[in-house]
Amino acid sequence: MTKRVAVIGSLNYDIIVKQQRMPHQGETFIADALIQGPGGKGANQAAQCAKLGMPTMMIGKVGQDRFGDALVGSLAAIGVDTSYVKRIGSTGLGVVHVMPDGDYYSSILKGANELLTIQDIEEIAEELKEASFIILQQEIPHHVTEHVIERFKDSQIQIVLNNAPARSISKNILQYVDLLVVNESEAAYMTGQPVTTIAEATETGKELQQITGNTVIVTLGKEGSIVVNSKDSIYFPAKKVNAVDATGAGDSFIGALVYGLSQGFLLEECMKFATEVSAITVMKEGGQDSFPTKAEVSRILVI
Ligand code: RIB
C-alpha cells in the first residue's frame, strides 16, 4: 500500500532578505536582495515529501489574503492535498535574513497558524487514521501538537516531531514520538546542556533518546547530523557544497527522511539520502522552491 503522510503544521509566507551581515542596534543596513515565497516549517516539510512523490496532505490554516492564496496555490501545484487547509484571519509570515555563507536568522509572525484547534483535528480524525506518518512541528498551538501525539499514540501511524521552534514538552508526551528531530539550539533548549560540538550533540541526543525510547536526530547544519537509537549513535557529516541559502534546509532534510522511511530504507540509508537532498537545497536560493524533486535526486536514489 502507498504510504501517505499527513503534515499538521504551519504555512508562512517568507520574506527572505539577503545581506552581508546583521545590522548593529540602531544601524540601518543596506541589504542585497529580496526573495519572497512559500515557507513555514509544516508547509516546507509537506512540500519536500510531495516533491519526492509521496501522497501528502497538509493540515493547517492560512489567511484570507493574497499570501494565503500563494501558499495554498504553490503546495497544490506540487501535488499536496490542500483540502484540509482552512482560511481565516491573516497568513503567518517568516522574516528571514540570509548571510553570504547561506546561514540565516529567522523570525515568524504566527498569524492564522495560531488559530488551528483541537476541533479542526477531530473533524478529520478518520482521514488522519489512514496516514502512515504524521509530521508535526511547533509553529501551531502547543496543545494541538500534544493532542495529536496523544490521540494517535496507539495507532500504527509513525509520529515525527520536529520540536522547532523549541518548546517544553512533557516526558509523558515525548514517549509517544517515534522520531524526534531537533537542531543544536533546540536540543540545548530541551536538555539544558550546551550543544556546540558533535560530542555534545551526541550526548544530548542520547539523553533525549532515553526519554522518547525511540529514534532521535540532532542536526548540526554545516557539520552534519547525528542519529541515536536504542542500539547506536551514528554521525553523518554534511556534504561540502557551495551553500547560498539554508532557509528550509532542515525541513527538506525531514521531508527526505520520511520519504526514505516510507520506502523501507534502513535508517542509515535514510540519513544519507536526507543529507544529500538538503545539500541540494542549500545550493539554491529560497525555501520550498529550492527543494529538489524526485527526478533531480534520481541519481542518489539508484546508489
Ligand atoms: O524552517 C524554515 C522556516 O521557518 C521558514 O520557511 C520560516 O517560515 C519559518 O517557519
mmCIF file of N, CA, C and O in Angstrom, residues 54 119 132 163 190 205 219 234 252 277:
data_model
loop_
_atom_site.group_PDB
_atom_site.id
_atom_site.type_symbol
_atom_site.label_atom_id
_atom_site.label_comp_id
_atom_site.label_asym_id
_atom_site.label_seq_id
_atom_site.Cartn_x
_atom_site.Cartn_y
_atom_site.Cartn_z
ATOM 1 N N MET A 54 5.658 11.452 -2.538
ATOM 2 C CA MET A 54 4.772 10.862 -1.520
ATOM 3 C C MET A 54 3.387 11.488 -1.572
ATOM 4 O O MET A 54 3.284 12.716 -1.633
ATOM 5 N N GLN A 119 -10.461 20.966 17.687
ATOM 6 C CA GLN A 119 -11.683 20.686 16.917
ATOM 7 C C GLN A 119 -11.370 20.438 15.437
ATOM 8 O O GLN A 119 -11.904 19.528 14.808
ATOM 9 N N SER A 132 0.293 7.007 7.112
ATOM 10 C CA SER A 132 1.360 6.150 7.655
ATOM 11 C C SER A 132 2.276 6.962 8.559
ATOM 12 O O SER A 132 2.904 6.435 9.472
ATOM 13 N N ASN A 163 10.736 19.469 16.943
ATOM 14 C CA ASN A 163 10.399 20.399 18.044
ATOM 15 C C ASN A 163 11.011 21.781 17.771
ATOM 16 O O ASN A 163 11.903 22.236 18.482
ATOM 17 N N MET A 190 16.041 21.758 25.082
ATOM 18 C CA MET A 190 15.311 20.632 25.683
ATOM 19 C C MET A 190 16.073 19.971 26.818
ATOM 20 O O MET A 190 15.480 19.388 27.718
ATOM 21 N N GLY A 205 21.616 13.950 22.280
ATOM 22 C CA GLY A 205 20.785 13.012 21.518
ATOM 23 C C GLY A 205 20.486 11.769 22.348
ATOM 24 O O GLY A 205 19.359 11.278 22.387
ATOM 25 N N THR A 219 20.374 17.653 14.303
ATOM 26 C CA THR A 219 21.017 18.206 13.107
ATOM 27 C C THR A 219 21.933 19.355 13.528
ATOM 28 O O THR A 219 21.650 20.082 14.477
ATOM 29 N N ILE A 234 25.121 7.389 15.467
ATOM 30 C CA ILE A 234 25.968 7.479 14.263
ATOM 31 C C ILE A 234 25.983 8.923 13.778
ATOM 32 O O ILE A 234 24.928 9.569 13.680
ATOM 33 N N SER A 252 13.677 20.332 4.465
ATOM 34 C CA SER A 252 13.967 19.479 3.316
ATOM 35 C C SER A 252 14.551 18.148 3.821
ATOM 36 O O SER A 252 14.184 17.062 3.348
ATOM 37 N N VAL A 277 19.863 15.322 -0.063
ATOM 38 C CA VAL A 277 18.752 16.178 -0.507
ATOM 39 C C VAL A 277 18.897 17.590 0.068
ATOM 40 O O VAL A 277 18.766 18.592 -0.639
#
